Amino acid sequence: MTLSPDAKRFHDVAGRLSLPSQAFIDGRFQAAHSGRTFETLNPATGNVIGLVAKAEAADVDLAVTAARRSFRDGSWSRCAPEHRKSVLLRLAQLVRDHAEELAVLESIDSGKTITDCLAEIGEHVPTFFQWYGELADKSFGKVAPTGEDALALILKEPVGVVGLVLPWNFPLLMAAWKLAPALACGCSTVVKPAEQTPLSALRLAELAMEAGLPAGVLNVVPGFGETAGQAIGRHRDIDVVSFTGSTEVGALFLRYASESNLKPVGLEMGGKSPLVVLDDAEIDDHLISNAVSAACWNGGQNCSANMRQIVHAKQKEAFLQKVVEGVTALKVGDPLDPETQMGAMVTHEHMERVASYVDKGRREGARVAYANDGKHGQGFFLNPTVFDGVTPDMAIAREEIFGPVLGVIEAADNAEALDIALDTPYGLHASVFTRDMDKAMHFARRLPCGTVSINCFSEGDVKTPFGGYKQSGSLARDNGVEAMDQYVQTKTVWFHLKPTG
Ligand code: NAP
Ligand code: MG
């Protein structure tokens, strides 16, 4: 393989990385209690890149004990909020300083493109630590109205020890989405990264110590869902779980909670989000590049991806032609090449699962408008597919595929487009394209989903809450000031005051 100079530079960084391999508990790296390890692969090559401690229930126990001790000693939970702010700001800067190393680590562990990893880790992850760090000393309680014989304080207190269970599609970004507000609130944490992508969260824990976080406040237990994940879900000394992943596993966390200590569970789950092109939308380059990103960004491994592209009949042919051109131009291949726009699927199994949906779409009678058998090396690469003639009852229109399979559904008019968009058990995100702000607002109000983006494909940013309606989420939200609600308890303190004359 001939590498461009930029790609070679990132391959060289990859060659020099020393990979974390142990769990991070109570401020230090340690082997799993059982001594077991598991392999983590580079999806772009299919090769094992390292062995990682396989944390199980005993390790989760150790992590929870350390987290509880740190929560009780107050070194983080009761320190001055200005101190929490300064540590989180230092962590933001350390992530920036190590962005290239972390981005390469993320890319080789996940198959994500280096360009996306640099954006996520160089910009977004530090922004989260900085923004919530800044909030740490600007979050006030309340005083309730009373007569003069009383003073009623409404306090927000850190909830305690929180379990954070993460997916593999944005490994470090999802860690930051949850850790930044949890730490800003004063909680102690036990993080379980996805088994496919354990490395970046482990390195982050080390940087957090360097930033001044006390030992025990951030523990990382790499391991499998059925063991480490379930042990977190069922732990009686974990006060809250915040989970991002599939709807199926989210449901398990509700069961774990009901069968253990009834801990509240914040859920961010799957989606089958619509992108709706109304009769008056302009089918220009902006719309098309958003439609292509909506389906293919991160290889379609994105919970808010718009895979159901519902297009008004009079716009359909122009849209289809241009969206196929856009998808055709996508550069799939070596994730460490900055020119690459789509890297590898996270695992061989996931690649096969996505490919099986392409077969299913063909069998269901959808027409393949774009497909490509081109190969990109030994790894788990999959080219995008565009289907035309998708109908709302097809599995490819109903089930979350989590890969680059864009389905175009024709709607006779705007009202039918709305009906089709609504016909899903999910409610995470929708994109609507129109030149008419009245129509845009009509759709935004009617669509039961946590985020509606108008004339773009967007999840919002650190300032805007993100989460799902229906089977895409619980009432919990990541991001925005609202994320803090997951990690605080509300306490009333009622003083009786004696009249003093
Ligand atoms: P997943 O299989 O549900 O896994 C998520 C996490 O749960 C992983 O850490 C996993 O551990 C763990 N887990 C799996 N089985 C478990 C069990 N029986 N008990 C306890 N924990 C268990 O999801 P994924 O495949 O990693 O991620 C893709 C899904 O995440 C998609 O459905 C996507 O839509 C969703 N997602 C949602 C959002 C959002 O904000 N709404 C964002 C990103 C992704 P292992 O890694 O060991 O399996
Ligand atoms: Mg990996």
mmCIF file of N, CA and C in Angstrom, residues 12-133:
data_model
loop_
_atom_site.group_PDB
_atom_site.id
_atom_site.type_symbol
_atom_site.label_atom_id
_atom_site.label_comp_id
_atom_site.label_asym_id
_atom_site.label_seq_id
_atom_site.Cartn_x
_atom_site.Cartn_y
_atom_site.Cartn_z
ATOM 1 N N ASP A 12 2.702 6.320 11.295
ATOM 2 C CA ASP A 12 3.904 6.349 12.147
ATOM 3 C C ASP A 12 3.516 6.572 13.606
ATOM 4 N N VAL A 13 2.570 7.493 13.828
ATOM 5 C CA VAL A 13 2.109 7.720 15.222
ATOM 6 C C VAL A 13 1.542 6.408 15.773
ATOM 7 N N ALA A 14 0.740 5.736 14.955
ATOM 8 C CA ALA A 14 0.139 4.460 15.413
ATOM 9 C C ALA A 14 1.227 3.463 15.804
ATOM 10 N N GLY A 15 2.298 3.422 15.009
ATOM 11 C CA GLY A 15 3.384 2.477 15.278
ATOM 12 C C GLY A 15 4.103 2.776 16.580
ATOM 13 N N ARG A 16 4.067 4.029 17.017
ATOM 14 C CA ARG A 16 4.804 4.411 18.232
ATOM 15 C C ARG A 16 3.941 4.375 19.495
ATOM 16 N N LEU A 17 2.616 4.201 19.333
ATOM 17 C CA LEU A 17 1.725 4.289 20.507
ATOM 18 C C LEU A 17 1.996 3.169 21.495
ATOM 19 N N SER A 18 1.925 3.501 22.779
ATOM 20 C CA SER A 18 1.902 2.393 23.741
ATOM 21 C C SER A 18 0.451 2.291 24.229
ATOM 22 N N LEU A 19 -0.115 1.122 24.054
ATOM 23 C CA LEU A 19 -1.557 0.973 24.266
ATOM 24 C C LEU A 19 -1.863 0.612 25.714
ATOM 25 N N PRO A 20 -2.886 1.236 26.288
ATOM 26 C CA PRO A 20 -3.292 0.824 27.632
ATOM 27 C C PRO A 20 -3.786 -0.620 27.594
ATOM 28 N N SER A 21 -3.549 -1.356 28.676
ATOM 29 C CA SER A 21 -3.949 -2.768 28.645
ATOM 30 C C SER A 21 -4.609 -3.233 29.944
ATOM 31 N N GLN A 22 -4.686 -2.344 30.928
ATOM 32 C CA GLN A 22 -5.247 -2.790 32.215
ATOM 33 C C GLN A 22 -6.452 -1.944 32.585
ATOM 34 N N ALA A 23 -7.213 -2.446 33.544
ATOM 35 C CA ALA A 23 -8.330 -1.657 34.061
ATOM 36 C C ALA A 23 -7.756 -0.493 34.871
ATOM 37 N N PHE A 24 -8.541 0.583 34.991
ATOM 38 C CA PHE A 24 -8.078 1.738 35.775
ATOM 39 C C PHE A 24 -8.982 1.860 36.997
ATOM 40 N N ILE A 25 -8.449 1.451 38.138
ATOM 41 C CA ILE A 25 -9.269 1.416 39.350
ATOM 42 C C ILE A 25 -8.506 2.091 40.488
ATOM 43 N N ASP A 26 -9.199 2.988 41.171
ATOM 44 C CA ASP A 26 -8.629 3.687 42.328
ATOM 45 C C ASP A 26 -7.316 4.391 41.983
ATOM 46 N N GLY A 27 -7.289 5.005 40.836
ATOM 47 C CA GLY A 27 -6.143 5.841 40.487
ATOM 48 C C GLY A 27 -4.973 5.113 39.881
ATOM 49 N N ARG A 28 -5.115 3.814 39.586
ATOM 50 C CA ARG A 28 -3.970 3.136 38.958
ATOM 51 C C ARG A 28 -4.439 2.009 38.044
ATOM 52 N N PHE A 29 -3.559 1.708 37.091
ATOM 53 C CA PHE A 29 -3.830 0.590 36.194
ATOM 54 C C PHE A 29 -3.623 -0.712 36.943
ATOM 55 N N GLN A 30 -4.521 -1.654 36.759
ATOM 56 C CA GLN A 30 -4.356 -2.968 37.370
ATOM 57 C C GLN A 30 -4.970 -4.068 36.505
ATOM 58 N N ALA A 31 -4.401 -5.264 36.650
ATOM 59 C CA ALA A 31 -4.910 -6.416 35.901
ATOM 60 C C ALA A 31 -6.296 -6.776 36.427
ATOM 61 N N ALA A 32 -7.038 -7.533 35.635
ATOM 62 C CA ALA A 32 -8.331 -8.022 36.124
ATOM 63 C C ALA A 32 -8.089 -8.977 37.287
ATOM 64 N N HIS A 33 -9.030 -9.010 38.228
ATOM 65 C CA HIS A 33 -8.924 -9.891 39.393
ATOM 66 C C HIS A 33 -8.672 -11.336 38.951
ATOM 67 N N SER A 34 -9.332 -11.739 37.875
ATOM 68 C CA SER A 34 -9.190 -13.117 37.387
ATOM 69 C C SER A 34 -7.903 -13.326 36.598
ATOM 70 N N GLY A 35 -7.238 -12.231 36.254
ATOM 71 C CA GLY A 35 -6.058 -12.322 35.387
ATOM 72 C C GLY A 35 -6.419 -12.467 33.910
ATOM 73 N N ARG A 36 -7.723 -12.528 33.606
ATOM 74 C CA ARG A 36 -8.127 -12.727 32.208
ATOM 75 C C ARG A 36 -7.949 -11.452 31.382
ATOM 76 N N THR A 37 -7.816 -11.668 30.081
ATOM 77 C CA THR A 37 -7.736 -10.534 29.144
ATOM 78 C C THR A 37 -8.630 -10.833 27.937
ATOM 79 N N PHE A 38 -8.879 -9.815 27.140
ATOM 80 C CA PHE A 38 -9.557 -10.031 25.861
ATOM 81 C C PHE A 38 -8.838 -9.222 24.788
ATOM 82 N N GLU A 39 -9.090 -9.618 23.528
ATOM 83 C CA GLU A 39 -8.393 -8.982 22.408
ATOM 84 C C GLU A 39 -9.164 -7.765 21.933
ATOM 85 N N THR A 40 -8.444 -6.708 21.595
ATOM 86 C CA THR A 40 -9.102 -5.639 20.852
ATOM 87 C C THR A 40 -8.443 -5.562 19.476
ATOM 88 N N LEU A 41 -9.278 -5.359 18.450
ATOM 89 C CA LEU A 41 -8.823 -5.448 17.059
ATOM 90 C C LEU A 41 -8.793 -4.085 16.410
ATOM 91 N N ASN A 42 -7.991 -3.973 15.370
ATOM 92 C CA ASN A 42 -8.086 -2.831 14.471
ATOM 93 C C ASN A 42 -9.024 -3.228 13.326
ATOM 94 N N PRO A 43 -10.204 -2.621 13.247
ATOM 95 C CA PRO A 43 -11.169 -3.025 12.214
ATOM 96 C C PRO A 43 -10.668 -2.786 10.784
ATOM 97 N N ALA A 44 -9.679 -1.904 10.630
ATOM 98 C CA ALA A 44 -9.171 -1.620 9.281
ATOM 99 C C ALA A 44 -8.248 -2.716 8.775
ATOM 100 N N THR A 45 -7.717 -3.546 9.694
ATOM 101 C CA THR A 45 -6.812 -4.623 9.274
ATOM 102 C C THR A 45 -7.341 -5.993 9.686
ATOM 103 N N GLY A 46 -8.234 -5.996 10.653
ATOM 104 C CA GLY A 46 -8.701 -7.267 11.219
ATOM 105 C C GLY A 46 -7.703 -7.850 12.204
ATOM 106 N N ASN A 47 -6.585 -7.156 12.454
ATOM 107 C CA ASN A 47 -5.554 -7.693 13.352
ATOM 108 C C ASN A 47 -5.795 -7.298 14.805
ATOM 109 N N VAL A 48 -5.329 -8.188 15.690
ATOM 110 C CA VAL A 48 -5.362 -7.871 17.128
ATOM 111 C C VAL A 48 -4.316 -6.793 17.382
ATOM 112 N N ILE A 49 -4.730 -5.716 18.089
ATOM 113 C CA ILE A 49 -3.731 -4.680 18.399
ATOM 114 C C ILE A 49 -3.323 -4.724 19.863
ATOM 115 N N GLY A 50 -4.081 -5.441 20.682
ATOM 116 C CA GLY A 50 -3.678 -5.506 22.078
ATOM 117 C C GLY A 50 -4.581 -6.406 22.880
ATOM 118 N N LEU A 51 -4.082 -6.780 24.059
ATOM 119 C CA LEU A 51 -4.871 -7.532 25.030
ATOM 120 C C LEU A 51 -5.221 -6.575 26.164
ATOM 121 N N VAL A 52 -6.463 -6.666 26.607
ATOM 122 C CA VAL A 52 -6.936 -5.729 27.630
ATOM 123 C C VAL A 52 -7.530 -6.536 28.778
ATOM 124 N N ALA A 53 -7.318 -6.054 29.991
ATOM 125 C CA ALA A 53 -7.851 -6.727 31.181
ATOM 126 C C ALA A 53 -9.354 -6.932 31.022
ATOM 127 N N LYS A 54 -9.811 -8.152 31.284
ATOM 128 C CA LYS A 54 -11.238 -8.444 31.151
ATOM 129 C C LYS A 54 -11.894 -8.277 32.519
ATOM 130 N N ALA A 55 -12.383 -7.065 32.751
ATOM 131 C CA ALA A 55 -13.012 -6.790 34.042
ATOM 132 C C ALA A 55 -14.342 -7.539 34.138
ATOM 133 N N GLU A 56 -14.600 -8.075 35.324
ATOM 134 C CA GLU A 56 -15.872 -8.776 35.577
ATOM 135 C C GLU A 56 -16.430 -8.273 36.909
ATOM 136 N N ALA A 57 -17.350 -9.038 37.495
ATOM 137 C CA ALA A 57 -18.046 -8.533 38.686
ATOM 138 C C ALA A 57 -17.073 -8.152 39.807
ATOM 139 N N ALA A 58 -16.017 -8.936 40.025
ATOM 140 C CA ALA A 58 -15.084 -8.638 41.128
ATOM 141 C C ALA A 58 -14.391 -7.299 40.891
ATOM 142 N N ASP A 59 -14.092 -7.003 39.638
ATOM 143 C CA ASP A 59 -13.412 -5.741 39.327
ATOM 144 C C ASP A 59 -14.385 -4.567 39.448
ATOM 145 N N VAL A 60 -15.624 -4.802 39.035
ATOM 146 C CA VAL A 60 -16.636 -3.749 39.190
ATOM 147 C C VAL A 60 -16.803 -3.448 40.677
ATOM 148 N N ASP A 61 -16.770 -4.488 41.498
ATOM 149 C CA ASP A 61 -16.864 -4.306 42.949
ATOM 150 C C ASP A 61 -15.733 -3.426 43.473
ATOM 151 N N LEU A 62 -14.528 -3.730 43.030
ATOM 152 C CA LEU A 62 -13.368 -2.930 43.468
ATOM 153 C C LEU A 62 -13.540 -1.480 43.027
ATOM 154 N N ALA A 63 -13.993 -1.307 41.795
ATOM 155 C CA ALA A 63 -14.159 0.053 41.257
ATOM 156 C C ALA A 63 -15.244 0.799 42.041
ATOM 157 N N VAL A 64 -16.328 0.107 42.373
ATOM 158 C CA VAL A 64 -17.410 0.771 43.111
ATOM 159 C C VAL A 64 -16.928 1.103 44.525
ATOM 160 N N THR A 65 -16.152 0.201 45.126
ATOM 161 C CA THR A 65 -15.634 0.476 46.475
ATOM 162 C C THR A 65 -14.750 1.725 46.454
ATOM 163 N N ALA A 66 -13.883 1.818 45.437
ATOM 164 C CA ALA A 66 -13.010 3.001 45.329
ATOM 165 C C ALA A 66 -13.845 4.255 45.081
ATOM 166 N N ALA A 67 -14.847 4.110 44.224
ATOM 167 C CA ALA A 67 -15.688 5.271 43.901
ATOM 168 C C ALA A 67 -16.451 5.719 45.147
ATOM 169 N N ARG A 68 -16.976 4.764 45.893
ATOM 170 C CA ARG A 68 -17.741 5.114 47.109
ATOM 171 C C ARG A 68 -16.825 5.780 48.134
ATOM 172 N N ARG A 69 -15.632 5.206 48.294
ATOM 173 C CA ARG A 69 -14.714 5.813 49.274
ATOM 174 C C ARG A 69 -14.405 7.258 48.874
ATOM 175 N N SER A 70 -14.121 7.457 47.585
ATOM 176 C CA SER A 70 -13.775 8.819 47.142
ATOM 177 C C SER A 70 -14.983 9.741 47.287
ATOM 178 N N PHE A 71 -16.174 9.187 47.073
ATOM 179 C CA PHE A 71 -17.365 10.045 47.213
ATOM 180 C C PHE A 71 -17.548 10.452 48.672
ATOM 181 N N ARG A 72 -17.321 9.483 49.581
ATOM 182 C CA ARG A 72 -17.524 9.769 51.014
ATOM 183 C C ARG A 72 -16.464 10.718 51.558
ATOM 184 N N ASP A 73 -15.210 10.567 51.083
ATOM 185 C CA ASP A 73 -14.167 11.406 51.701
ATOM 186 C C ASP A 73 -14.305 12.875 51.281
ATOM 187 N N GLY A 74 -15.125 13.135 50.285
ATOM 188 C CA GLY A 74 -15.470 14.516 49.953
ATOM 189 C C GLY A 74 -14.416 15.264 49.154
ATOM 190 N N SER A 75 -13.309 14.567 48.819
ATOM 191 C CA SER A 75 -12.219 15.284 48.139
ATOM 192 C C SER A 75 -12.679 15.826 46.783
ATOM 193 N N TRP A 76 -13.698 15.220 46.205
ATOM 194 C CA TRP A 76 -14.272 15.716 44.945
ATOM 195 C C TRP A 76 -15.725 16.136 45.153
ATOM 196 N N SER A 77 -16.471 15.292 45.841
ATOM 197 C CA SER A 77 -17.923 15.530 45.961
ATOM 198 C C SER A 77 -18.238 16.773 46.782
ATOM 199 N N ARG A 78 -17.353 17.112 47.736
ATOM 200 C CA ARG A 78 -17.652 18.269 48.589
ATOM 201 C C ARG A 78 -16.614 19.374 48.462
ATOM 202 N N CYS A 79 -15.743 19.268 47.478
ATOM 203 C CA CYS A 79 -14.720 20.321 47.358
ATOM 204 C C CYS A 79 -15.366 21.590 46.794
ATOM 205 N N ALA A 80 -14.631 22.696 46.862
ATOM 206 C CA ALA A 80 -15.154 23.939 46.286
ATOM 207 C C ALA A 80 -15.397 23.721 44.794
ATOM 208 N N PRO A 81 -16.538 24.174 44.310
ATOM 209 C CA PRO A 81 -16.806 23.972 42.877
ATOM 210 C C PRO A 81 -15.752 24.605 41.975
ATOM 211 N N GLU A 82 -15.109 25.665 42.460
ATOM 212 C CA GLU A 82 -14.035 26.274 41.651
ATOM 213 C C GLU A 82 -12.906 25.267 41.425
ATOM 214 N N HIS A 83 -12.687 24.405 42.417
ATOM 215 C CA HIS A 83 -11.630 23.408 42.271
ATOM 216 C C HIS A 83 -12.039 22.392 41.190
ATOM 217 N N ARG A 84 -13.298 21.957 41.250
ATOM 218 C CA ARG A 84 -13.763 21.019 40.196
ATOM 219 C C ARG A 84 -13.586 21.666 38.825
ATOM 220 N N LYS A 85 -13.946 22.942 38.775
ATOM 221 C CA LYS A 85 -13.807 23.636 37.487
ATOM 222 C C LYS A 85 -12.353 23.607 37.021
ATOM 223 N N SER A 86 -11.432 23.920 37.915
ATOM 224 C CA SER A 86 -10.038 24.037 37.457
ATOM 225 C C SER A 86 -9.510 22.676 37.004
ATOM 226 N N VAL A 87 -9.916 21.594 37.671
ATOM 227 C CA VAL A 87 -9.445 20.262 37.249
ATOM 228 C C VAL A 87 -10.033 19.913 35.876
ATOM 229 N N LEU A 88 -11.313 20.197 35.678
ATOM 230 C CA LEU A 88 -11.935 19.856 34.388
ATOM 231 C C LEU A 88 -11.353 20.711 33.255
ATOM 232 N N LEU A 89 -11.036 21.956 33.556
ATOM 233 C CA LEU A 89 -10.403 22.787 32.515
ATOM 234 C C LEU A 89 -9.004 22.256 32.189
ATOM 235 N N ARG A 90 -8.295 21.799 33.227
ATOM 236 C CA ARG A 90 -6.970 21.208 32.954
ATOM 237 C C ARG A 90 -7.110 19.939 32.117
ATOM 238 N N LEU A 91 -8.134 19.142 32.433
ATOM 239 C CA LEU A 91 -8.343 17.911 31.655
ATOM 240 C C LEU A 91 -8.647 18.263 30.195
ATOM 241 N N ALA A 92 -9.485 19.293 29.993
ATOM 242 C CA ALA A 92 -9.790 19.722 28.608
ATOM 243 C C ALA A 92 -8.490 20.050 27.877
ATOM 244 N N GLN A 93 -7.615 20.774 28.554
ATOM 245 C CA GLN A 93 -6.359 21.170 27.898
ATOM 246 C C GLN A 93 -5.462 19.958 27.651
ATOM 247 N N LEU A 94 -5.436 19.023 28.598
ATOM 248 C CA LEU A 94 -4.604 17.826 28.396
ATOM 249 C C LEU A 94 -5.112 17.010 27.201
ATOM 250 N N VAL A 95 -6.439 16.935 27.045
ATOM 251 C CA VAL A 95 -6.983 16.213 25.876
ATOM 252 C C VAL A 95 -6.556 16.927 24.601
ATOM 253 N N ARG A 96 -6.649 18.258 24.611
ATOM 254 C CA ARG A 96 -6.184 19.009 23.417
ATOM 255 C C ARG A 96 -4.716 18.717 23.147
ATOM 256 N N ASP A 97 -3.914 18.743 24.205
ATOM 257 C CA ASP A 97 -2.468 18.536 24.028
ATOM 258 C C ASP A 97 -2.167 17.138 23.483
ATOM 259 N N HIS A 98 -3.018 16.171 23.811
ATOM 260 C CA HIS A 98 -2.780 14.788 23.374
ATOM 261 C C HIS A 98 -3.742 14.368 22.270
ATOM 262 N N ALA A 99 -4.323 15.358 21.597
ATOM 263 C CA ALA A 99 -5.399 15.036 20.648
ATOM 264 C C ALA A 99 -4.938 14.090 19.550
ATOM 265 N N GLU A 100 -3.751 14.323 19.022
ATOM 266 C CA GLU A 100 -3.322 13.484 17.907
ATOM 267 C C GLU A 100 -3.127 12.038 18.359
ATOM 268 N N GLU A 101 -2.464 11.880 19.484
ATOM 269 C CA GLU A 101 -2.242 10.522 20.025
ATOM 270 C C GLU A 101 -3.587 9.826 20.310
ATOM 271 N N LEU A 102 -4.491 10.570 20.974
ATOM 272 C CA LEU A 102 -5.792 9.969 21.303
ATOM 273 C C LEU A 102 -6.600 9.648 20.044
ATOM 274 N N ALA A 103 -6.517 10.535 19.047
ATOM 275 C CA ALA A 103 -7.293 10.327 17.815
ATOM 276 C C ALA A 103 -6.788 9.095 17.068
ATOM 277 N N VAL A 104 -5.472 8.915 17.023
ATOM 278 C CA VAL A 104 -4.928 7.738 16.339
ATOM 279 C C VAL A 104 -5.317 6.473 17.120
ATOM 280 N N LEU A 105 -5.228 6.556 18.449
ATOM 281 C CA LEU A 105 -5.628 5.421 19.290
ATOM 282 C C LEU A 105 -7.092 5.040 19.003
ATOM 283 N N GLU A 106 -7.940 6.068 18.942
ATOM 284 C CA GLU A 106 -9.370 5.839 18.693
ATOM 285 C C GLU A 106 -9.575 5.230 17.310
ATOM 286 N N SER A 107 -8.852 5.767 16.325
ATOM 287 C CA SER A 107 -9.039 5.304 14.954
ATOM 288 C C SER A 107 -8.631 3.841 14.813
ATOM 289 N N ILE A 108 -7.484 3.460 15.375
ATOM 290 C CA ILE A 108 -7.045 2.068 15.176
ATOM 291 C C ILE A 108 -7.885 1.095 15.998
ATOM 292 N N ASP A 109 -8.553 1.598 17.045
ATOM 293 C CA ASP A 109 -9.368 0.686 17.855
ATOM 294 C C ASP A 109 -10.787 0.538 17.307
ATOM 295 N N SER A 110 -11.230 1.535 16.516
ATOM 296 C CA SER A 110 -12.649 1.569 16.133
ATOM 297 C C SER A 110 -12.887 1.517 14.628
ATOM 298 N N GLY A 111 -11.869 1.821 13.811
ATOM 299 C CA GLY A 111 -12.081 1.900 12.360
ATOM 300 C C GLY A 111 -12.607 3.235 11.901
ATOM 301 N N LYS A 112 -12.802 4.171 12.834
ATOM 302 C CA LYS A 112 -13.286 5.507 12.468
ATOM 303 C C LYS A 112 -12.191 6.280 11.729
ATOM 304 N N THR A 113 -12.602 7.239 10.899
ATOM 305 C CA THR A 113 -11.587 7.983 10.154
ATOM 306 C C THR A 113 -10.810 8.904 11.093
ATOM 307 N N ILE A 114 -9.549 9.117 10.733
ATOM 308 C CA ILE A 114 -8.704 10.013 11.538
ATOM 309 C C ILE A 114 -9.283 11.426 11.527
ATOM 310 N N THR A 115 -9.896 11.806 10.410
ATOM 311 C CA THR A 115 -10.467 13.163 10.341
ATOM 312 C C THR A 115 -11.579 13.324 11.370
ATOM 313 N N ASP A 116 -12.467 12.334 11.447
ATOM 314 C CA ASP A 116 -13.525 12.407 12.461
ATOM 315 C C ASP A 116 -12.941 12.327 13.870
ATOM 316 N N CYS A 117 -11.968 11.437 14.067
ATOM 317 C CA CYS A 117 -11.393 11.290 15.414
ATOM 318 C C CYS A 117 -10.721 12.585 15.858
ATOM 319 N N LEU A 118 -10.034 13.252 14.925
ATOM 320 C CA LEU A 118 -9.380 14.519 15.294
ATOM 321 C C LEU A 118 -10.430 15.572 15.651
ATOM 322 N N ALA A 119 -11.535 15.596 14.903
ATOM 323 C CA ALA A 119 -12.581 16.581 15.207
ATOM 324 C C ALA A 119 -13.221 16.262 16.564
ATOM 325 N N GLU A 120 -13.540 14.983 16.773
ATOM 326 C CA GLU A 120 -14.202 14.618 18.029
ATOM 327 C C GLU A 120 -13.289 14.855 19.226
ATOM 328 N N ILE A 121 -12.021 14.457 19.079
ATOM 329 C CA ILE A 121 -11.141 14.466 20.251
ATOM 330 C C ILE A 121 -10.377 15.782 20.372
ATOM 331 N N GLY A 122 -10.042 16.375 19.225
ATOM 332 C CA GLY A 122 -9.331 17.652 19.296
ATOM 333 C C GLY A 122 -10.262 18.801 19.657
ATOM 334 N N GLU A 123 -11.541 18.696 19.268
ATOM 335 C CA GLU A 123 -12.456 19.825 19.496
ATOM 336 C C GLU A 123 -13.573 19.493 20.473
ATOM 337 N N HIS A 124 -14.372 18.446 20.153
ATOM 338 C CA HIS A 124 -15.606 18.253 20.921
ATOM 339 C C HIS A 124 -15.351 17.735 22.338
ATOM 340 N N VAL A 125 -14.484 16.748 22.483
ATOM 341 C CA VAL A 125 -14.259 16.192 23.833
ATOM 342 C C VAL A 125 -13.751 17.291 24.777
ATOM 343 N N PRO A 126 -12.720 18.071 24.407
ATOM 344 C CA PRO A 126 -12.301 19.135 25.317
ATOM 345 C C PRO A 126 -13.400 20.161 25.568
ATOM 346 N N THR A 127 -14.195 20.435 24.536
ATOM 347 C CA THR A 127 -15.294 21.394 24.735
ATOM 348 C C THR A 127 -16.226 20.917 25.837
ATOM 349 N N PHE A 128 -16.510 19.607 25.871
ATOM 350 C CA PHE A 128 -17.411 19.094 26.914
ATOM 351 C C PHE A 128 -16.802 19.283 28.304
ATOM 352 N N PHE A 129 -15.522 18.931 28.467
ATOM 353 C CA PHE A 129 -14.926 19.089 29.798
ATOM 354 C C PHE A 129 -14.854 20.565 30.177
ATOM 355 N N GLN A 130 -14.604 21.404 29.198
ATOM 356 C CA GLN A 130 -14.513 22.826 29.493
ATOM 357 C C GLN A 130 -15.890 23.406 29.847
ATOM 358 N N TRP A 131 -16.885 23.066 29.050
ATOM 359 C CA TRP A 131 -18.220 23.668 29.242
ATOM 360 C C TRP A 131 -18.817 23.255 30.585
ATOM 361 N N TYR A 132 -18.736 21.945 30.897
ATOM 362 C CA TYR A 132 -19.294 21.512 32.187
ATOM 363 C C TYR A 132 -18.402 21.947 33.341
ATOM 364 N N GLY A 133 -17.082 22.039 33.098
ATOM 365 C CA GLY A 133 -16.193 22.589 34.123
ATOM 366 C C GLY A 133 -16.620 24.012 34.469
#
